[in-house]
Tab-separated table of C-alpha atoms and ligand atoms in Angstrom:
chain	number	residue	atom	x	y	z
A	1	MET	CA	0.084	0.156	-0.176
A	2	ASN	CA	1.197	3.574	-0.809
A	3	GLN	CA	2.439	5.425	2.171
A	4	VAL	CA	0.282	8.260	3.134
A	5	ASP	CA	2.090	11.437	4.630
A	6	TYR	CA	0.238	14.189	3.204
A	7	LEU	CA	-2.652	16.099	4.965
A	8	ARG	CA	-4.707	18.837	3.165
A	9	ILE	CA	-6.296	21.056	5.732
A	10	SER	CA	-9.298	23.203	5.234
A	11	LEU	CA	-9.012	26.591	7.201
A	12	ILE	CA	-12.748	27.108	6.210
A	13	ASP	CA	-15.423	26.015	4.112
A	14	ARG	CA	-16.637	29.631	2.950
A	15	CYS	CA	-15.332	31.269	-0.438
A	16	ASN	CA	-15.752	34.349	-1.853
A	17	PHE	CA	-15.996	32.817	-5.446
A	18	ARG	CA	-18.884	30.214	-6.921
A	19	CYS	CA	-16.712	28.451	-9.260
A	20	GLN	CA	-18.999	26.436	-11.629
A	21	TYR	CA	-17.103	23.156	-11.128
A	22	CYS	CA	-16.689	23.780	-7.530
A	23	THR	CA	-19.731	25.233	-5.790
A	24	PRO	CA	-21.931	26.651	-8.695
A	25	GLU	CA	-24.403	29.888	-8.072
A	26	GLY	CA	-27.871	28.589	-6.933
A	27	MET	CA	-26.347	25.553	-4.864
A	28	GLU	CA	-27.382	25.596	-1.248
A	29	LEU	CA	-24.617	24.739	1.024
A	30	ASP	CA	-24.767	24.480	4.808
A	31	TYR	CA	-21.961	26.548	6.005
A	32	ILE	CA	-20.077	25.413	9.088
A	33	LEU	CA	-20.918	27.211	12.292
A	34	LYS	CA	-18.022	29.447	13.744
A	35	ARG	CA	-18.245	27.138	17.026
A	36	ASN	CA	-17.894	24.055	15.030
A	37	LEU	CA	-14.675	25.238	13.209
A	38	LEU	CA	-11.485	23.793	14.547
A	39	THR	CA	-9.925	26.499	16.477
A	40	ASP	CA	-6.317	27.451	15.787
A	41	GLU	CA	-4.966	25.557	18.835
A	42	GLU	CA	-6.959	22.239	17.763
A	43	ILE	CA	-5.360	22.567	14.282
A	44	LEU	CA	-1.768	22.669	15.772
A	45	THR	CA	-2.608	19.967	18.448
A	46	LEU	CA	-3.910	17.563	15.447
A	47	ILE	CA	-0.517	18.285	13.247
A	48	LYS	CA	1.918	18.286	16.119
A	49	ASP	CA	0.761	15.458	18.047
A	50	VAL	CA	-1.363	13.600	15.748
A	51	PHE	CA	-0.334	13.684	12.412
A	52	ILE	CA	3.120	14.393	12.576
A	53	PRO	CA	4.135	11.433	15.006
A	54	VAL	CA	2.318	9.172	12.785
A	55	GLY	CA	4.345	10.114	9.825
A	56	PHE	CA	2.773	12.678	7.918
A	57	THR	CA	5.468	15.176	6.761
A	58	ARG	CA	3.655	17.437	4.112
A	59	PHE	CA	0.660	19.836	4.905
A	60	ARG	CA	-1.337	22.067	2.811
A	61	LEU	CA	-3.381	24.571	3.859
A	62	THR	CA	-6.744	24.752	1.677
A	63	GLY	CA	-10.553	25.566	1.818
A	64	GLY	CA	-13.255	26.879	0.754
A	65	GLU	CA	-10.920	30.198	0.639
A	66	PRO	CA	-8.279	29.888	3.217
A	67	LEU	CA	-7.383	33.652	3.373
A	68	LEU	CA	-10.829	34.080	4.324
A	69	ARG	CA	-9.861	32.496	7.860
A	70	PRO	CA	-9.497	35.314	10.450
A	71	ARG	CA	-6.046	35.453	11.597
A	72	VAL	CA	-4.856	33.421	9.150
A	73	VAL	CA	-1.171	34.974	8.950
A	74	GLU	CA	-0.644	34.307	12.617
A	75	LEU	CA	-2.075	30.498	12.041
A	76	VAL	CA	0.463	30.100	9.272
A	77	GLN	CA	3.381	31.611	11.549
A	78	GLN	CA	2.311	28.966	14.219
A	79	ILE	CA	2.230	25.920	11.903
A	80	ALA	CA	5.547	26.725	10.072
A	81	SER	CA	7.341	27.417	13.209
A	82	LEU	CA	6.275	23.794	14.586
A	83	ARG	CA	10.163	22.475	14.958
A	84	GLU	CA	8.913	19.304	13.208
A	85	MET	CA	7.188	21.164	10.231
A	86	GLN	CA	9.226	19.882	6.848
A	87	ASP	CA	6.678	21.239	4.139
A	88	LEU	CA	3.822	23.663	4.255
A	89	SER	CA	2.023	25.080	1.499
A	90	MET	CA	-1.356	26.850	0.673
A	91	THR	CA	-3.920	26.859	-2.334
A	92	THR	CA	-5.748	30.029	-2.881
A	93	ASN	CA	-7.806	31.713	-5.391
A	94	GLY	CA	-5.564	34.546	-4.924
A	95	PHE	CA	-8.136	36.989	-4.696
A	96	LEU	CA	-7.130	38.481	-1.256
A	97	LEU	CA	-3.453	37.436	-1.411
A	98	ALA	CA	-1.950	40.894	-2.885
A	99	PRO	CA	-1.833	42.776	0.083
A	100	ILE	CA	-0.442	39.760	2.439
A	101	ALA	CA	2.023	37.854	0.509
A	102	GLN	CA	4.669	39.128	2.107
A	103	GLU	CA	3.317	38.741	5.483
A	104	LEU	CA	2.445	35.133	4.675
A	105	TYR	CA	6.223	34.534	3.459
A	106	ASN	CA	7.400	36.330	6.448
A	107	ALA	CA	4.977	33.826	8.358
A	108	GLY	CA	7.290	31.046	6.945
A	109	LEU	CA	4.973	29.975	4.049
A	110	ARG	CA	7.479	29.165	1.165
A	111	ARG	CA	4.918	27.447	-1.442
A	112	ILE	CA	1.738	28.525	-2.645
A	113	ASN	CA	-0.948	27.366	-5.717
A	114	ILE	CA	-3.154	29.995	-6.939
A	115	SER	CA	-6.106	29.032	-9.048
A	116	LEU	CA	-6.399	30.774	-12.210
A	117	ASP	CA	-8.507	29.122	-14.693
A	118	SER	CA	-8.663	31.776	-17.442
A	119	LEU	CA	-6.605	35.024	-18.623
A	120	GLU	CA	-9.842	36.376	-20.209
A	121	GLU	CA	-11.770	38.378	-17.831
A	122	ASN	CA	-15.222	37.469	-18.918
A	123	THR	CA	-14.579	33.829	-19.082
A	124	PHE	CA	-13.134	34.316	-15.297
A	125	ASN	CA	-16.388	35.953	-14.227
A	126	GLN	CA	-18.492	33.234	-16.091
A	127	ILE	CA	-16.499	30.422	-14.159
A	128	ILE	CA	-16.196	31.885	-10.490
A	129	GLY	CA	-19.805	33.277	-11.069
A	130	ASN	CA	-18.759	36.709	-10.913
A	131	ARG	CA	-21.766	39.402	-12.056
A	132	GLY	CA	-20.148	42.467	-10.462
A	133	ARG	CA	-16.589	43.910	-10.593
A	134	SER	CA	-14.104	41.932	-11.998
A	135	LYS	CA	-12.127	40.177	-9.471
A	136	TRP	CA	-9.528	38.875	-12.286
A	137	GLN	CA	-7.545	42.105	-11.733
A	138	LEU	CA	-7.031	41.197	-7.932
A	139	VAL	CA	-6.190	37.614	-8.545
A	140	TRP	CA	-3.759	38.486	-11.307
A	141	ASP	CA	-2.102	41.214	-8.456
A	142	GLY	CA	-1.853	38.416	-6.065
A	143	ILE	CA	-0.147	36.240	-8.578
A	144	GLN	CA	2.246	38.923	-9.280
A	145	ALA	CA	2.845	39.639	-5.336
A	146	ALA	CA	3.446	36.085	-4.749
A	147	TYR	CA	6.127	35.851	-7.672
A	148	GLN	CA	7.988	39.158	-6.330
A	149	VAL	CA	7.958	38.269	-2.789
A	150	GLY	CA	9.878	35.145	-3.904
A	151	PHE	CA	7.271	31.909	-3.371
A	152	ASN	CA	8.748	29.147	-5.300
A	153	PRO	CA	7.611	27.317	-6.590
A	154	LEU	CA	4.614	29.214	-7.562
A	155	LYS	CA	2.047	26.916	-9.048
A	156	LEU	CA	-0.830	28.285	-11.338
A	157	ASN	CA	-3.899	25.328	-10.869
A	158	VAL	CA	-6.217	25.616	-14.249
A	159	VAL	CA	-9.135	23.153	-14.228
A	160	VAL	CA	-9.920	22.928	-17.894
A	161	ILE	CA	-13.738	22.857	-18.770
A	162	PRO	CA	-14.869	21.684	-21.917
A	163	GLY	CA	-16.406	24.579	-24.008
A	164	VAL	CA	-15.544	27.280	-21.460
A	165	ASN	CA	-11.669	27.736	-21.032
A	166	ASP	CA	-10.263	24.960	-23.087
A	167	HIS	CA	-9.530	27.267	-25.911
A	168	GLU	CA	-7.105	29.170	-23.421
A	169	VAL	CA	-4.683	26.099	-22.794
A	170	LEU	CA	-1.856	27.590	-25.513
A	171	ASP	CA	-2.234	30.944	-23.578
A	172	LEU	CA	-1.790	29.725	-20.209
A	173	ALA	CA	0.734	27.222	-21.228
A	174	ALA	CA	2.781	30.169	-22.745
A	175	LEU	CA	2.801	31.786	-19.224
A	176	THR	CA	5.869	29.357	-18.539
A	177	ILE	CA	8.135	30.233	-21.446
A	178	ASP	CA	9.454	33.573	-19.463
A	179	LYS	CA	8.503	32.912	-15.972
A	180	GLN	CA	9.463	30.186	-13.563
A	181	TRP	CA	5.697	29.722	-12.752
A	182	HIS	CA	4.291	26.053	-12.923
A	183	ILE	CA	1.071	25.437	-14.458
A	184	ARG	CA	-0.819	22.475	-13.461
A	185	PHE	CA	-4.008	21.448	-15.812
A	186	ILE	CA	-6.459	19.912	-13.860
A	187	GLU	CA	-9.053	17.285	-15.235
A	188	PHE	CA	-12.465	18.656	-13.955
A	189	MET	CA	-13.713	15.991	-11.734
A	190	PRO	CA	-17.221	15.100	-10.223
A	191	VAL	CA	-17.182	15.933	-7.092
A	192	GLY	CA	-20.397	17.339	-5.516
A	193	ASN	CA	-21.296	19.149	-8.835
A	194	SER	CA	-22.378	15.980	-11.085
A	195	ASP	CA	-25.135	18.071	-12.919
A	196	LEU	CA	-22.412	20.375	-14.223
A	197	PHE	CA	-20.110	17.649	-15.233
A	198	GLY	CA	-22.897	15.400	-16.776
A	199	ASP	CA	-23.124	17.882	-19.642
A	200	LYS	CA	-19.647	18.433	-20.122
A	201	GLY	CA	-17.452	16.013	-18.947
A	202	TRP	CA	-13.900	16.566	-18.819
A	203	ILE	CA	-10.418	16.701	-21.499
A	204	ALA	CA	-8.140	14.383	-21.137
A	205	SER	CA	-4.725	15.709	-20.417
A	206	SER	CA	-3.110	13.917	-23.507
A	207	GLU	CA	-5.122	16.054	-25.440
A	208	LEU	CA	-4.061	19.253	-23.908
A	209	ARG	CA	-0.174	17.960	-24.124
A	210	GLN	CA	-0.938	17.016	-28.042
A	211	GLN	CA	-2.118	20.672	-28.413
A	212	ILE	CA	0.896	22.064	-26.906
A	213	ARG	CA	3.290	19.686	-28.557
A	214	ALA	CA	2.124	21.059	-32.034
A	215	ARG	CA	2.899	24.383	-31.061
A	216	TRP	CA	6.210	24.191	-28.990
A	217	GLY	CA	7.403	20.751	-28.741
A	218	LEU	CA	6.930	19.199	-25.191
A	219	ILE	CA	9.736	17.295	-23.191
A	220	GLU	CA	9.263	15.319	-19.967
A	221	SER	CA	10.314	17.790	-17.144
A	222	GLN	CA	13.535	16.950	-14.833
A	223	VAL	CA	11.726	18.911	-11.969
A	224	ARG	CA	9.267	16.172	-10.628
A	225	GLY	CA	7.043	17.314	-7.864
A	226	SER	CA	5.658	14.853	-5.134
A	227	GLY	CA	2.074	15.042	-6.014
A	228	PRO	CA	0.130	13.323	-8.759
A	229	ALA	CA	1.055	15.792	-11.742
A	230	ASP	CA	3.041	14.318	-14.665
A	231	VAL	CA	5.329	17.248	-15.156
A	232	PHE	CA	6.653	18.295	-18.909
A	233	GLN	CA	8.127	21.694	-20.132
A	234	ILE	CA	8.074	23.324	-23.392
A	235	PRO	CA	11.755	23.458	-24.652
A	236	GLY	CA	13.854	26.174	-23.270
A	237	ALA	CA	10.895	27.306	-21.025
A	238	LYS	CA	11.927	28.517	-17.542
A	239	GLY	CA	8.613	26.954	-16.040
A	240	THR	CA	7.010	23.552	-16.183
A	241	LEU	CA	3.525	22.005	-17.272
A	242	GLY	CA	1.706	19.627	-15.019
A	243	PHE	CA	-1.109	17.396	-15.795
A	244	ILE	CA	-3.305	16.147	-13.153
A	245	SER	CA	-4.955	13.441	-14.679
A	246	GLN	CA	-7.141	11.675	-12.059
A	247	MET	CA	-10.029	11.234	-14.624
A	248	SER	CA	-7.982	9.795	-17.784
A	249	GLU	CA	-5.633	8.057	-15.601
A	250	CYS	CA	-6.613	7.109	-12.436
A	251	PHE	CA	-3.962	7.436	-9.821
A	252	CYS	CA	-6.126	6.342	-6.988
A	253	ASP	CA	-3.750	3.488	-6.521
A	254	LYS	CA	-1.053	6.068	-5.859
A	255	CYS	CA	-2.773	8.219	-3.662
A	256	ASN	CA	-0.666	9.679	-0.771
A	257	ARG	CA	-3.137	12.133	1.042
A	258	VAL	CA	-6.144	12.308	3.444
A	259	ARG	CA	-8.293	15.529	4.081
A	260	LEU	CA	-9.185	17.386	7.464
A	261	SER	CA	-12.280	19.342	7.149
A	262	ALA	CA	-12.740	22.949	8.656
A	263	ASP	CA	-15.034	21.318	11.203
A	264	GLY	CA	-12.421	18.671	11.945
A	265	TRP	CA	-13.888	15.835	10.041
A	266	LEU	CA	-10.860	13.487	8.609
A	267	ARG	CA	-11.565	12.124	5.298
A	268	PRO	CA	-9.948	9.248	3.523
A	269	CYS	CA	-10.912	10.170	0.037
A	270	LEU	CA	-12.282	12.834	-1.927
A	271	LEU	CA	-14.808	10.386	-2.910
A	272	ASN	CA	-16.140	8.681	0.042
A	273	GLU	CA	-16.593	9.305	3.307
A	274	THR	CA	-16.651	5.724	4.490
A	275	GLY	CA	-14.340	5.424	7.682
A	276	GLN	CA	-14.169	9.195	8.236
A	277	ILE	CA	-13.277	10.262	11.754
A	278	ASP	CA	-14.586	13.252	13.794
A	279	LEU	CA	-11.387	14.446	15.248
A	280	LYS	CA	-12.956	17.807	16.595
A	281	THR	CA	-15.431	16.239	19.025
A	282	ALA	CA	-12.978	13.496	19.921
A	283	LEU	CA	-10.337	16.282	21.033
A	284	ARG	CA	-13.363	18.496	22.764
A	285	ASN	CA	-14.465	15.107	24.810
A	286	GLY	CA	-11.017	14.677	25.746
A	287	VAL	CA	-9.989	11.659	23.965
A	288	SER	CA	-6.508	10.733	24.365
A	289	ILE	CA	-3.948	11.672	21.603
A	290	THR	CA	-2.559	8.228	21.690
A	291	LYS	CA	-6.149	6.947	20.833
A	292	LEU	CA	-6.506	9.822	18.071
A	293	GLN	CA	-3.123	8.309	16.560
A	294	GLU	CA	-4.394	4.915	16.608
A	295	GLN	CA	-7.667	6.222	14.923
A	296	LEU	CA	-5.813	7.704	12.463
A	297	GLN	CA	-3.441	4.772	11.707
A	298	GLU	CA	-6.714	2.475	11.396
A	299	LEU	CA	-8.292	5.327	8.774
A	300	LEU	CA	-4.844	4.984	6.819
A	301	THR	CA	-5.895	1.248	5.961
A	302	VAL	CA	-9.419	2.004	4.908
A	303	LYS	CA	-8.343	4.086	2.094
A	304	SER	CA	-9.224	3.710	-1.727
A	305	GLU	CA	-12.390	1.458	-1.742
A	306	ILE	CA	-13.522	3.343	-4.636
A	307	ASN	CA	-11.912	5.206	-7.301
A	308	PHE	CA	-12.534	7.786	-10.175
A	309	LYS	CA	-13.032	5.213	-12.849
A	310	GLN	CA	-15.848	3.564	-10.791
A	311	ARG	CA	-17.107	6.981	-10.016
A	312	TYR	CA	-17.389	8.039	-13.519
A	313	SER	CA	-18.736	4.828	-14.883
A	314	GLY	CA	-21.740	4.799	-12.177
A	315	THR	CA	-20.134	1.680	-10.401
A	316	ALA	CA	-19.330	3.293	-7.195
A	317	THR	CA	-21.351	3.859	-4.374
A	318	GLY	CA	-19.672	6.246	-2.316
A	319	ASN	CA	-21.113	9.712	-0.837
A	320	TYR	CA	-20.384	12.412	-3.224
A	321	SER	CA	-22.710	15.252	-1.793
A	322	ARG	CA	-19.815	17.232	-0.246
A	323	THR	CA	-18.456	19.882	-2.825
A	324	MET	CA	-14.556	20.373	-3.137
A	325	SER	CA	-15.029	23.745	-1.105
A	326	GLN	CA	-16.625	21.683	1.691
A	327	ILE	CA	-14.093	18.545	1.955
A	328	GLY	CA	-10.993	20.737	1.658
A	329	GLY	CA	-9.818	20.431	-2.226
B	401	LIG	N1	-10.063	28.438	-3.012
B	401	LIG	C1	-9.034	27.851	-3.211
B	401	LIG	C2	-8.820	27.644	-4.724
B	401	LIG	O1	-9.630	27.930	-5.480
B	401	LIG	O2	-7.546	27.489	-4.947
B	401	LIG	C3	-8.810	26.693	-2.461
B	401	LIG	C4	-9.787	25.624	-2.258
B	401	LIG	S1	-10.218	24.693	-3.936
B	401	LIG	C5	-11.271	23.598	-3.505
B	401	LIG	C6	-8.674	23.822	-4.224
B	401	LIG	C7	-8.428	23.305	-6.093
B	401	LIG	O3	-9.773	22.406	-5.942
B	401	LIG	C8	-8.479	24.435	-6.815
B	401	LIG	O4	-7.347	24.349	-7.656
B	401	LIG	C9	-9.723	24.065	-7.718
B	401	LIG	O5	-9.699	24.666	-8.872
B	401	LIG	C10	-9.841	22.664	-7.557
B	401	LIG	N2	-11.301	21.969	-7.648
B	401	LIG	C11	-12.169	22.560	-7.156
B	401	LIG	N3	-13.421	21.643	-7.849
B	401	LIG	C12	-12.827	20.747	-8.622
B	401	LIG	C13	-13.501	19.835	-9.423
B	401	LIG	N4	-14.341	19.719	-9.729
B	401	LIG	N5	-12.490	19.109	-10.103
B	401	LIG	C14	-11.330	19.574	-10.345
B	401	LIG	N6	-10.690	20.598	-9.501
B	401	LIG	C15	-11.454	21.165	-8.547
B	402	LIG	FE1	-13.619	28.241	-6.629
B	402	LIG	FE2	-11.719	27.534	-4.792
B	402	LIG	FE3	-13.865	28.993	-3.901
B	402	LIG	FE4	-13.966	26.418	-4.881
B	402	LIG	S1	-13.112	26.867	-3.044
B	402	LIG	S2	-15.828	28.061	-5.332
B	402	LIG	S3	-12.655	26.347	-6.569
B	402	LIG	S4	-12.213	29.453	-4.967
């Protein structure tokens, strides 16, 4: 079995965007009440006393939109300064990033992924469900700020939606030529959003690679991430192109991660709630740290009951009602 040593921690389930592949407008969500959010202290205790001793080495802060969490910089600073912390990163939509990029860096964060699904304002607004003032520029400012401050690697996540932003694949890929940015094209997944998915499906990474290869050529990159992306490079480019192909090349058998929701549910798999543990209630009820470590070890043995192939073909029977923003994508 694959070693599971990577925890994605949702800091908050709320978000200032309504991305159509994640929490489309009109979708009713039951937000977590403030009293049910894991506190900063609980997050620190879980990382330091439960996950690290069990062998976890990598932690990513996500959401919802993690930058909406009150006092997020202080929390990042506390997590980053844990003596045992080896690798801390964050995934954000970038909207609130520009003014605090330097503070986050000073707090000890070094790796950041920013979602950027389009370079066109209209398409971007369509994807994030924005009818008011455009948010694209602020996200772009956030990316530039992160770059200036020195986040390295700086990764940009692109979910490719057929008929919506797939015409921009080459423009997005071109960003890696002059800058040491890493674009990661993610196949759109049916998580809590089956209606949209049913209409449009996903585009296989191999098709995107074909387009890019035809334009500039494409070589396998020497820079390998530790995640599920297959990494390539346009010859001579400063940055890289990663392809996360969970639909066309299901990598569930290599999965190395579990997810902690903002209200403390530890979930073994994006697709399946079976075996999940309520760590918040356990902590608040005084369950011992040793017992929590045992429960975590047990959860790691029940991973991967179903996979994306089964999910897409309709042969899986897991619970998929929670969106990425609720699970901690
Ligand atoms: N709000 C932050 C953001 O958007 O970067 C962090 C949370 S978001 C759930 C984390 C990542 O999940 C983003 O890169 C987003 O594009 C991706 N994501 C969300 N729903 C998805 C889906 N249905 N299929 C593939 N990726 C998805
Ligand atoms: Fe979009 Fe991230 Fe918010 Fe989901 S959590 S709606 S992917 S910005």
